[in-house]
Amino acid sequence: MAAANQVRGHTEWAAKLETMSSLKTKAAAAASGKTMLAAAVADVVLILAFAAIGRDAHHREEPILGVLLTAWPFLAGAAAGWAASRAWRRPLSVLHAGVPVWLGSLIVGMLLRALTAQTVVLPFVIVATVALAVFLVGYRLLLAVAVRLRSR
C-alpha cells in the first residue's frame, strides 16, 4: 500500500511538473512571438525610413506612394532574408537574423529594382549597402550589447 501511495505521489508530482513546463513553454512561445513581431515591424519601419530618407535627399514627389514604390523591392528582399534564414527562430540575433535580412534586402532589392527598370547605380548600391546594414544589423547589435552589459 505504501509503495502504491509513493508511486501515485510521484505520478502526481510528474503531472504538476509537466503542467508547469507546459506553462513555461507557452509563456516563452508568447514572448518569442512578440519578439518576432517586434523585429519584423522594426525591419519594415527601418526599410521605409531608408526609402523616405533617400527620396527626401533627392527631393522626390509623392511622399507616401513614392516611399512605398522605392521600398517594396527591399521589403521583398527582407522577407526573403527572413525566410531563408528562418529569422523568426532568433529574430534579434545579429548573425542569424540581422545579416541575412540585410543581405536579402540588399541583394534581392537591387535585383528587383533592376528587373523593374528602377535605378541601380554604384553610388546608390554603396549607400544602400551601408544604410541597410546600419539599420537592419545595427539595432540588433545595439540590443545585443545592451543585454550583455545588463547581465554583468
Short mmCIF file of N, CA and C in Angstrom, two decimals:
data_model
loop_
_atom_site.label_atom_id
_atom_site.label_comp_id
_atom_site.label_asym_id
_atom_site.label_seq_id
_atom_site.Cartn_x
_atom_site.Cartn_y
_atom_site.Cartn_z
N MET A 1 0.82 -1.19 0.00
CA MET A 1 0.00 0.00 0.00
C MET A 1 0.87 1.26 0.00
N ALA A 2 1.92 1.24 0.83
CA ALA A 2 2.82 2.40 0.90
C ALA A 2 3.50 2.62 -0.45
N ALA A 3 3.87 1.52 -1.10
CA ALA A 3 4.52 1.64 -2.40
C ALA A 3 3.56 2.23 -3.43
N ALA A 4 2.29 1.83 -3.37
CA ALA A 4 1.30 2.36 -4.30
C ALA A 4 1.10 3.85 -4.08
N ASN A 5 1.05 4.28 -2.80
CA ASN A 5 0.91 5.71 -2.49
C ASN A 5 2.13 6.49 -2.98
N GLN A 6 3.30 5.86 -2.82
CA GLN A 6 4.53 6.53 -3.25
C GLN A 6 4.53 6.70 -4.78
N VAL A 7 4.12 5.67 -5.51
CA VAL A 7 4.05 5.75 -6.97
C VAL A 7 3.04 6.81 -7.38
N ARG A 8 1.86 6.81 -6.71
CA ARG A 8 0.83 7.80 -7.01
C ARG A 8 1.37 9.21 -6.76
N GLY A 9 2.10 9.38 -5.65
CA GLY A 9 2.69 10.68 -5.33
C GLY A 9 3.67 11.14 -6.40
N HIS A 10 4.50 10.21 -6.87
CA HIS A 10 5.45 10.55 -7.94
C HIS A 10 4.72 10.90 -9.23
N THR A 11 3.65 10.17 -9.52
CA THR A 11 2.87 10.43 -10.72
C THR A 11 2.22 11.81 -10.66
N GLU A 12 1.66 12.15 -9.50
CA GLU A 12 1.05 13.47 -9.33
C GLU A 12 2.10 14.56 -9.46
N TRP A 13 3.27 14.33 -8.86
CA TRP A 13 4.36 15.30 -8.93
C TRP A 13 4.82 15.49 -10.38
N ALA A 14 4.94 14.38 -11.10
CA ALA A 14 5.34 14.45 -12.51
C ALA A 14 4.31 15.22 -13.33
N ALA A 15 3.04 15.01 -13.04
CA ALA A 15 1.98 15.73 -13.75
C ALA A 15 2.06 17.23 -13.47
N LYS A 16 2.34 17.59 -12.21
CA LYS A 16 2.48 19.01 -11.86
C LYS A 16 3.67 19.63 -12.59
N LEU A 17 4.78 18.89 -12.62
CA LEU A 17 5.96 19.39 -13.32
C LEU A 17 5.68 19.56 -14.82
N GLU A 18 4.97 18.61 -15.39
CA GLU A 18 4.63 18.70 -16.81
C GLU A 18 3.74 19.91 -17.08
N THR A 19 2.79 20.17 -16.19
CA THR A 19 1.91 21.33 -16.34
C THR A 19 2.72 22.62 -16.24
N MET A 20 3.63 22.68 -15.24
CA MET A 20 4.47 23.87 -15.08
C MET A 20 5.35 24.07 -16.32
N SER A 21 5.91 22.98 -16.83
CA SER A 21 6.75 23.06 -18.01
C SER A 21 5.95 23.55 -19.22
N SER A 22 4.73 23.04 -19.34
CA SER A 22 3.86 23.46 -20.44
C SER A 22 3.54 24.95 -20.36
N LEU A 23 3.29 25.44 -19.14
CA LEU A 23 3.01 26.86 -18.96
C LEU A 23 4.22 27.71 -19.32
N LYS A 24 5.42 27.24 -18.91
CA LYS A 24 6.64 27.97 -19.26
C LYS A 24 6.85 27.99 -20.77
N THR A 25 6.58 26.86 -21.41
CA THR A 25 6.74 26.78 -22.86
C THR A 25 5.77 27.73 -23.56
N LYS A 26 4.52 27.77 -23.09
CA LYS A 26 3.54 28.67 -23.68
C LYS A 26 3.94 30.13 -23.46
N ALA A 27 4.44 30.45 -22.26
CA ALA A 27 4.88 31.81 -21.97
C ALA A 27 6.07 32.19 -22.85
N ALA A 28 7.01 31.25 -23.00
CA ALA A 28 8.18 31.51 -23.85
C ALA A 28 7.76 31.69 -25.31
N ALA A 29 6.80 30.88 -25.75
CA ALA A 29 6.32 31.00 -27.13
C ALA A 29 5.64 32.34 -27.35
N ALA A 30 4.86 32.79 -26.37
CA ALA A 30 4.20 34.10 -26.48
C ALA A 30 5.24 35.21 -26.52
N ALA A 31 6.25 35.11 -25.64
CA ALA A 31 7.30 36.12 -25.61
C ALA A 31 8.08 36.12 -26.92
N SER A 32 8.40 34.93 -27.43
CA SER A 32 9.17 34.88 -28.68
C SER A 32 8.32 35.36 -29.85
N GLY A 33 7.01 35.11 -29.80
CA GLY A 33 6.12 35.63 -30.83
C GLY A 33 6.10 37.15 -30.84
N LYS A 34 6.08 37.74 -29.65
CA LYS A 34 6.11 39.20 -29.55
C LYS A 34 7.45 39.74 -30.03
N THR A 35 8.53 39.04 -29.68
CA THR A 35 9.86 39.45 -30.12
C THR A 35 9.96 39.38 -31.64
N MET A 36 9.44 38.29 -32.22
CA MET A 36 9.48 38.14 -33.67
C MET A 36 8.69 39.25 -34.35
N LEU A 37 7.50 39.53 -33.83
CA LEU A 37 6.67 40.58 -34.41
C LEU A 37 7.36 41.94 -34.30
N ALA A 38 7.96 42.21 -33.14
CA ALA A 38 8.65 43.49 -32.94
C ALA A 38 9.83 43.62 -33.91
N ALA A 39 10.59 42.55 -34.09
CA ALA A 39 11.73 42.60 -35.01
C ALA A 39 11.26 42.79 -36.46
N ALA A 40 10.20 42.10 -36.83
CA ALA A 40 9.68 42.24 -38.20
C ALA A 40 9.17 43.66 -38.44
N VAL A 41 8.45 44.20 -37.47
CA VAL A 41 7.95 45.58 -37.60
C VAL A 41 9.12 46.56 -37.66
N ALA A 42 10.12 46.34 -36.81
CA ALA A 42 11.30 47.22 -36.83
C ALA A 42 11.98 47.18 -38.20
N ASP A 43 12.12 45.99 -38.76
CA ASP A 43 12.74 45.88 -40.09
C ASP A 43 11.94 46.65 -41.14
N VAL A 44 10.63 46.49 -41.12
CA VAL A 44 9.77 47.19 -42.09
C VAL A 44 9.89 48.70 -41.92
N VAL A 45 9.80 49.17 -40.68
CA VAL A 45 9.87 50.61 -40.40
C VAL A 45 11.22 51.17 -40.83
N LEU A 46 12.29 50.44 -40.55
CA LEU A 46 13.62 50.93 -40.91
C LEU A 46 13.84 50.95 -42.43
N ILE A 47 13.30 49.98 -43.13
CA ILE A 47 13.40 49.99 -44.60
C ILE A 47 12.57 51.13 -45.17
N LEU A 48 11.40 51.37 -44.61
CA LEU A 48 10.59 52.52 -45.04
C LEU A 48 11.32 53.83 -44.75
N ALA A 49 11.99 53.90 -43.60
CA ALA A 49 12.77 55.10 -43.25
C ALA A 49 13.91 55.30 -44.25
N PHE A 50 14.59 54.22 -44.59
CA PHE A 50 15.66 54.28 -45.59
C PHE A 50 15.13 54.85 -46.90
N ALA A 51 14.00 54.35 -47.35
CA ALA A 51 13.40 54.82 -48.60
C ALA A 51 12.98 56.29 -48.48
N ALA A 52 12.39 56.65 -47.35
CA ALA A 52 11.93 58.03 -47.15
C ALA A 52 13.10 59.01 -47.11
N ILE A 53 14.17 58.63 -46.42
CA ILE A 53 15.35 59.50 -46.33
C ILE A 53 15.95 59.69 -47.72
N GLY A 54 16.06 58.61 -48.47
CA GLY A 54 16.61 58.69 -49.82
C GLY A 54 15.77 59.56 -50.73
N ARG A 55 14.47 59.39 -50.66
CA ARG A 55 13.59 60.19 -51.51
C ARG A 55 13.66 61.66 -51.12
N ASP A 56 13.72 61.92 -49.82
CA ASP A 56 13.80 63.31 -49.35
C ASP A 56 15.11 63.95 -49.79
N ALA A 57 16.20 63.19 -49.73
CA ALA A 57 17.50 63.72 -50.13
C ALA A 57 17.51 64.12 -51.60
N HIS A 58 16.68 63.47 -52.40
CA HIS A 58 16.63 63.78 -53.84
C HIS A 58 15.39 64.58 -54.21
N HIS A 59 14.70 65.08 -53.20
CA HIS A 59 13.52 65.94 -53.40
C HIS A 59 12.51 65.33 -54.36
N ARG A 60 12.15 64.09 -54.11
CA ARG A 60 11.18 63.39 -54.95
C ARG A 60 9.76 63.76 -54.54
N GLU A 61 8.86 63.68 -55.50
CA GLU A 61 7.44 63.97 -55.27
C GLU A 61 6.74 62.74 -54.70
N GLU A 62 5.45 62.90 -54.42
CA GLU A 62 4.59 61.84 -53.91
C GLU A 62 5.22 61.11 -52.71
N PRO A 63 5.24 61.76 -51.57
CA PRO A 63 5.97 61.20 -50.43
C PRO A 63 5.51 59.80 -50.00
N ILE A 64 4.23 59.55 -49.89
CA ILE A 64 3.79 58.24 -49.38
C ILE A 64 3.90 57.17 -50.46
N LEU A 65 3.28 57.39 -51.60
CA LEU A 65 3.33 56.40 -52.68
C LEU A 65 4.77 56.21 -53.15
N GLY A 66 5.51 57.29 -53.23
CA GLY A 66 6.90 57.22 -53.66
C GLY A 66 7.76 56.39 -52.73
N VAL A 67 7.56 56.57 -51.43
CA VAL A 67 8.31 55.78 -50.44
C VAL A 67 7.97 54.30 -50.60
N LEU A 68 6.71 54.00 -50.77
CA LEU A 68 6.30 52.60 -50.94
C LEU A 68 6.87 52.00 -52.23
N LEU A 69 6.88 52.78 -53.30
CA LEU A 69 7.44 52.30 -54.57
C LEU A 69 8.96 52.08 -54.46
N THR A 70 9.62 52.93 -53.71
CA THR A 70 11.06 52.78 -53.51
C THR A 70 11.35 51.61 -52.58
N ALA A 71 10.54 51.43 -51.55
CA ALA A 71 10.81 50.45 -50.51
C ALA A 71 10.45 49.02 -50.88
N TRP A 72 9.45 48.82 -51.75
CA TRP A 72 8.93 47.46 -51.94
C TRP A 72 9.98 46.43 -52.34
N PRO A 73 10.96 46.75 -53.20
CA PRO A 73 11.95 45.71 -53.52
C PRO A 73 12.78 45.30 -52.30
N PHE A 74 13.09 46.27 -51.46
CA PHE A 74 13.88 45.99 -50.27
C PHE A 74 13.06 45.25 -49.22
N LEU A 75 11.78 45.57 -49.14
CA LEU A 75 10.89 44.83 -48.24
C LEU A 75 10.75 43.38 -48.69
N ALA A 76 10.60 43.17 -49.99
CA ALA A 76 10.53 41.80 -50.52
C ALA A 76 11.83 41.06 -50.23
N GLY A 77 12.95 41.75 -50.39
CA GLY A 77 14.25 41.14 -50.09
C GLY A 77 14.41 40.81 -48.63
N ALA A 78 13.92 41.69 -47.77
CA ALA A 78 13.98 41.41 -46.33
C ALA A 78 13.14 40.19 -45.99
N ALA A 79 11.97 40.08 -46.61
CA ALA A 79 11.12 38.90 -46.40
C ALA A 79 11.84 37.63 -46.85
N ALA A 80 12.54 37.72 -47.97
CA ALA A 80 13.33 36.58 -48.45
C ALA A 80 14.43 36.24 -47.46
N GLY A 81 15.07 37.26 -46.90
CA GLY A 81 16.11 37.04 -45.89
C GLY A 81 15.55 36.39 -44.64
N TRP A 82 14.36 36.84 -44.21
CA TRP A 82 13.69 36.22 -43.06
C TRP A 82 13.43 34.75 -43.34
N ALA A 83 12.90 34.45 -44.53
CA ALA A 83 12.54 33.07 -44.87
C ALA A 83 13.78 32.19 -45.01
N ALA A 84 14.77 32.67 -45.73
CA ALA A 84 15.97 31.87 -45.98
C ALA A 84 16.72 31.54 -44.69
N SER A 85 16.74 32.48 -43.76
CA SER A 85 17.49 32.28 -42.52
C SER A 85 16.64 31.76 -41.37
N ARG A 86 15.32 31.66 -41.62
CA ARG A 86 14.39 31.30 -40.55
C ARG A 86 14.58 32.26 -39.37
N ALA A 87 14.62 33.52 -39.68
CA ALA A 87 14.91 34.56 -38.69
C ALA A 87 13.92 34.57 -37.53
N TRP A 88 12.73 34.03 -37.73
CA TRP A 88 11.74 34.00 -36.65
C TRP A 88 12.23 33.16 -35.48
N ARG A 89 13.19 32.27 -35.69
CA ARG A 89 13.71 31.45 -34.58
C ARG A 89 14.54 32.29 -33.61
N ARG A 90 15.31 33.22 -34.15
CA ARG A 90 16.15 34.10 -33.33
C ARG A 90 16.12 35.49 -33.97
N PRO A 91 14.99 36.18 -33.88
CA PRO A 91 14.80 37.41 -34.65
C PRO A 91 15.73 38.56 -34.28
N LEU A 92 16.31 38.52 -33.08
CA LEU A 92 17.19 39.61 -32.67
C LEU A 92 18.67 39.26 -32.81
N SER A 93 18.96 38.07 -33.29
CA SER A 93 20.34 37.65 -33.47
C SER A 93 20.99 38.44 -34.61
N VAL A 94 22.17 38.94 -34.34
CA VAL A 94 22.90 39.69 -35.36
C VAL A 94 23.25 38.77 -36.53
N LEU A 95 23.82 37.59 -36.22
CA LEU A 95 24.29 36.70 -37.28
C LEU A 95 23.18 35.87 -37.91
N HIS A 96 22.22 35.40 -37.12
CA HIS A 96 21.19 34.50 -37.65
C HIS A 96 19.99 35.23 -38.23
N ALA A 97 19.84 36.50 -37.94
CA ALA A 97 18.72 37.27 -38.49
C ALA A 97 19.20 38.57 -39.14
N GLY A 98 19.96 39.36 -38.42
CA GLY A 98 20.36 40.68 -38.91
C GLY A 98 21.10 40.64 -40.24
N VAL A 99 22.15 39.85 -40.30
CA VAL A 99 22.95 39.78 -41.53
C VAL A 99 22.15 39.19 -42.70
N PRO A 100 21.44 38.07 -42.50
CA PRO A 100 20.65 37.55 -43.63
C PRO A 100 19.53 38.50 -44.10
N VAL A 101 18.88 39.17 -43.17
CA VAL A 101 17.82 40.11 -43.56
C VAL A 101 18.44 41.29 -44.31
N TRP A 102 19.57 41.77 -43.84
CA TRP A 102 20.27 42.87 -44.52
C TRP A 102 20.67 42.45 -45.94
N LEU A 103 21.35 41.30 -46.05
CA LEU A 103 21.80 40.85 -47.37
C LEU A 103 20.62 40.53 -48.29
N GLY A 104 19.57 39.95 -47.74
CA GLY A 104 18.38 39.69 -48.55
C GLY A 104 17.76 40.97 -49.07
N SER A 105 17.63 41.94 -48.17
CA SER A 105 17.02 43.21 -48.59
C SER A 105 17.89 43.90 -49.64
N LEU A 106 19.19 43.83 -49.47
CA LEU A 106 20.10 44.48 -50.41
C LEU A 106 20.15 43.76 -51.77
N ILE A 107 20.44 42.47 -51.75
CA ILE A 107 20.65 41.74 -53.00
C ILE A 107 19.34 41.56 -53.77
N VAL A 108 18.33 41.04 -53.09
CA VAL A 108 17.03 40.85 -53.76
C VAL A 108 16.44 42.21 -54.13
N GLY A 109 16.60 43.19 -53.24
CA GLY A 109 16.09 44.52 -53.52
C GLY A 109 16.71 45.12 -54.77
N MET A 110 18.02 45.00 -54.91
CA MET A 110 18.68 45.53 -56.11
C MET A 110 18.29 44.76 -57.36
N LEU A 111 18.18 43.44 -57.24
CA LEU A 111 17.75 42.64 -58.40
C LEU A 111 16.34 43.03 -58.84
N LEU A 112 15.44 43.19 -57.89
CA LEU A 112 14.07 43.59 -58.22
C LEU A 112 14.03 44.99 -58.82
N ARG A 113 14.85 45.89 -58.30
CA ARG A 113 14.91 47.24 -58.87
C ARG A 113 15.39 47.16 -60.33
N ALA A 114 16.41 46.35 -60.58
CA ALA A 114 16.92 46.21 -61.95
C ALA A 114 15.86 45.60 -62.87
N LEU A 115 15.15 44.59 -62.37
CA LEU A 115 14.13 43.93 -63.19
C LEU A 115 12.93 44.82 -63.48
N THR A 116 12.71 45.82 -62.64
CA THR A 116 11.57 46.73 -62.83
C THR A 116 12.01 48.10 -63.34
N ALA A 117 13.20 48.15 -63.91
CA ALA A 117 13.73 49.37 -64.54
C ALA A 117 13.85 50.54 -63.58
N GLN A 118 14.13 50.25 -62.32
CA GLN A 118 14.43 51.32 -61.36
C GLN A 118 15.94 51.51 -61.33
N THR A 119 16.37 52.63 -60.81
CA THR A 119 17.79 52.97 -60.79
C THR A 119 18.59 52.01 -59.93
N VAL A 120 19.68 51.50 -60.53
CA VAL A 120 20.66 50.68 -59.80
C VAL A 120 22.03 51.13 -60.28
N VAL A 121 22.54 52.18 -59.65
CA VAL A 121 23.87 52.70 -59.99
C VAL A 121 24.78 52.49 -58.79
N LEU A 122 26.08 52.43 -59.04
CA LEU A 122 27.04 52.11 -57.99
C LEU A 122 26.91 52.99 -56.75
N PRO A 123 26.82 54.32 -56.88
CA PRO A 123 26.69 55.13 -55.66
C PRO A 123 25.45 54.74 -54.82
N PHE A 124 24.34 54.44 -55.50
CA PHE A 124 23.14 54.03 -54.77
C PHE A 124 23.34 52.69 -54.09
N VAL A 125 24.00 51.76 -54.78
CA VAL A 125 24.27 50.45 -54.19
C VAL A 125 25.14 50.60 -52.95
N ILE A 126 26.14 51.47 -53.01
CA ILE A 126 27.02 51.69 -51.85
C ILE A 126 26.24 52.29 -50.69
N VAL A 127 25.46 53.32 -50.97
CA VAL A 127 24.66 53.96 -49.92
C VAL A 127 23.67 52.97 -49.32
N ALA A 128 23.01 52.20 -50.17
CA ALA A 128 22.04 51.21 -49.68
C ALA A 128 22.72 50.14 -48.84
N THR A 129 23.90 49.70 -49.27
CA THR A 129 24.65 48.69 -48.52
C THR A 129 24.93 49.17 -47.10
N VAL A 130 25.45 50.37 -47.00
CA VAL A 130 25.81 50.92 -45.68
C VAL A 130 24.56 51.23 -44.86
N ALA A 131 23.61 51.92 -45.46
CA ALA A 131 22.41 52.33 -44.70
C ALA A 131 21.61 51.13 -44.21
N LEU A 132 21.39 50.16 -45.08
CA LEU A 132 20.62 48.98 -44.66
C LEU A 132 21.37 48.17 -43.61
N ALA A 133 22.70 48.10 -43.72
CA ALA A 133 23.49 47.41 -42.68
C ALA A 133 23.34 48.12 -41.34
N VAL A 134 23.49 49.43 -41.36
CA VAL A 134 23.36 50.20 -40.11
C VAL A 134 21.98 50.01 -39.52
N PHE A 135 20.95 50.07 -40.35
CA PHE A 135 19.58 49.94 -39.85
C PHE A 135 19.25 48.52 -39.41
N LEU A 136 19.44 47.54 -40.28
CA LEU A 136 18.94 46.19 -40.02
C LEU A 136 19.86 45.36 -39.12
N VAL A 137 21.15 45.58 -39.20
CA VAL A 137 22.07 44.89 -38.31
C VAL A 137 22.32 45.74 -37.07
N GLY A 138 22.32 47.05 -37.25
CA GLY A 138 22.67 47.97 -36.17
C GLY A 138 21.80 47.86 -34.94
N TYR A 139 20.48 47.85 -35.10
CA TYR A 139 19.63 47.80 -33.90
C TYR A 139 19.77 46.46 -33.18
N ARG A 140 20.00 45.40 -33.93
CA ARG A 140 20.21 44.09 -33.29
C ARG A 140 21.53 44.08 -32.53
N LEU A 141 22.54 44.71 -33.11
CA LEU A 141 23.84 44.79 -32.44
C LEU A 141 23.74 45.62 -31.17
N LEU A 142 23.05 46.74 -31.23
CA LEU A 142 22.85 47.57 -30.04
C LEU A 142 22.10 46.81 -28.95
N LEU A 143 21.08 46.06 -29.33
CA LEU A 143 20.35 45.27 -28.34
C LEU A 143 21.23 44.19 -27.73
N ALA A 144 22.07 43.54 -28.54
CA ALA A 144 22.97 42.51 -28.03
C ALA A 144 23.96 43.10 -27.03
N VAL A 145 24.49 44.27 -27.34
CA VAL A 145 25.42 44.94 -26.42
C VAL A 145 24.70 45.33 -25.14
N ALA A 146 23.49 45.86 -25.25
CA ALA A 146 22.73 46.25 -24.06
C ALA A 146 22.43 45.05 -23.17
N VAL A 147 22.06 43.94 -23.77
CA VAL A 147 21.77 42.72 -22.99
C VAL A 147 23.04 42.24 -22.30
N ARG A 148 24.14 42.28 -23.02
CA ARG A 148 25.42 41.83 -22.45
C ARG A 148 25.83 42.72 -21.28
N LEU A 149 25.69 44.03 -21.44
CA LEU A 149 26.05 44.96 -20.36
C LEU A 149 25.14 44.80 -19.15
N ARG A 150 23.86 44.54 -19.40
CA ARG A 150 22.91 44.34 -18.30
C ARG A 150 23.20 43.09 -17.50
N SER A 151 23.74 42.07 -18.17
CA SER A 151 23.99 40.80 -17.49
C SER A 151 25.24 40.82 -16.63
N ARG A 152 26.00 41.88 -16.71
CA ARG A 152 27.23 41.98 -15.89
C ARG A 152 26.91 42.33 -14.48
#
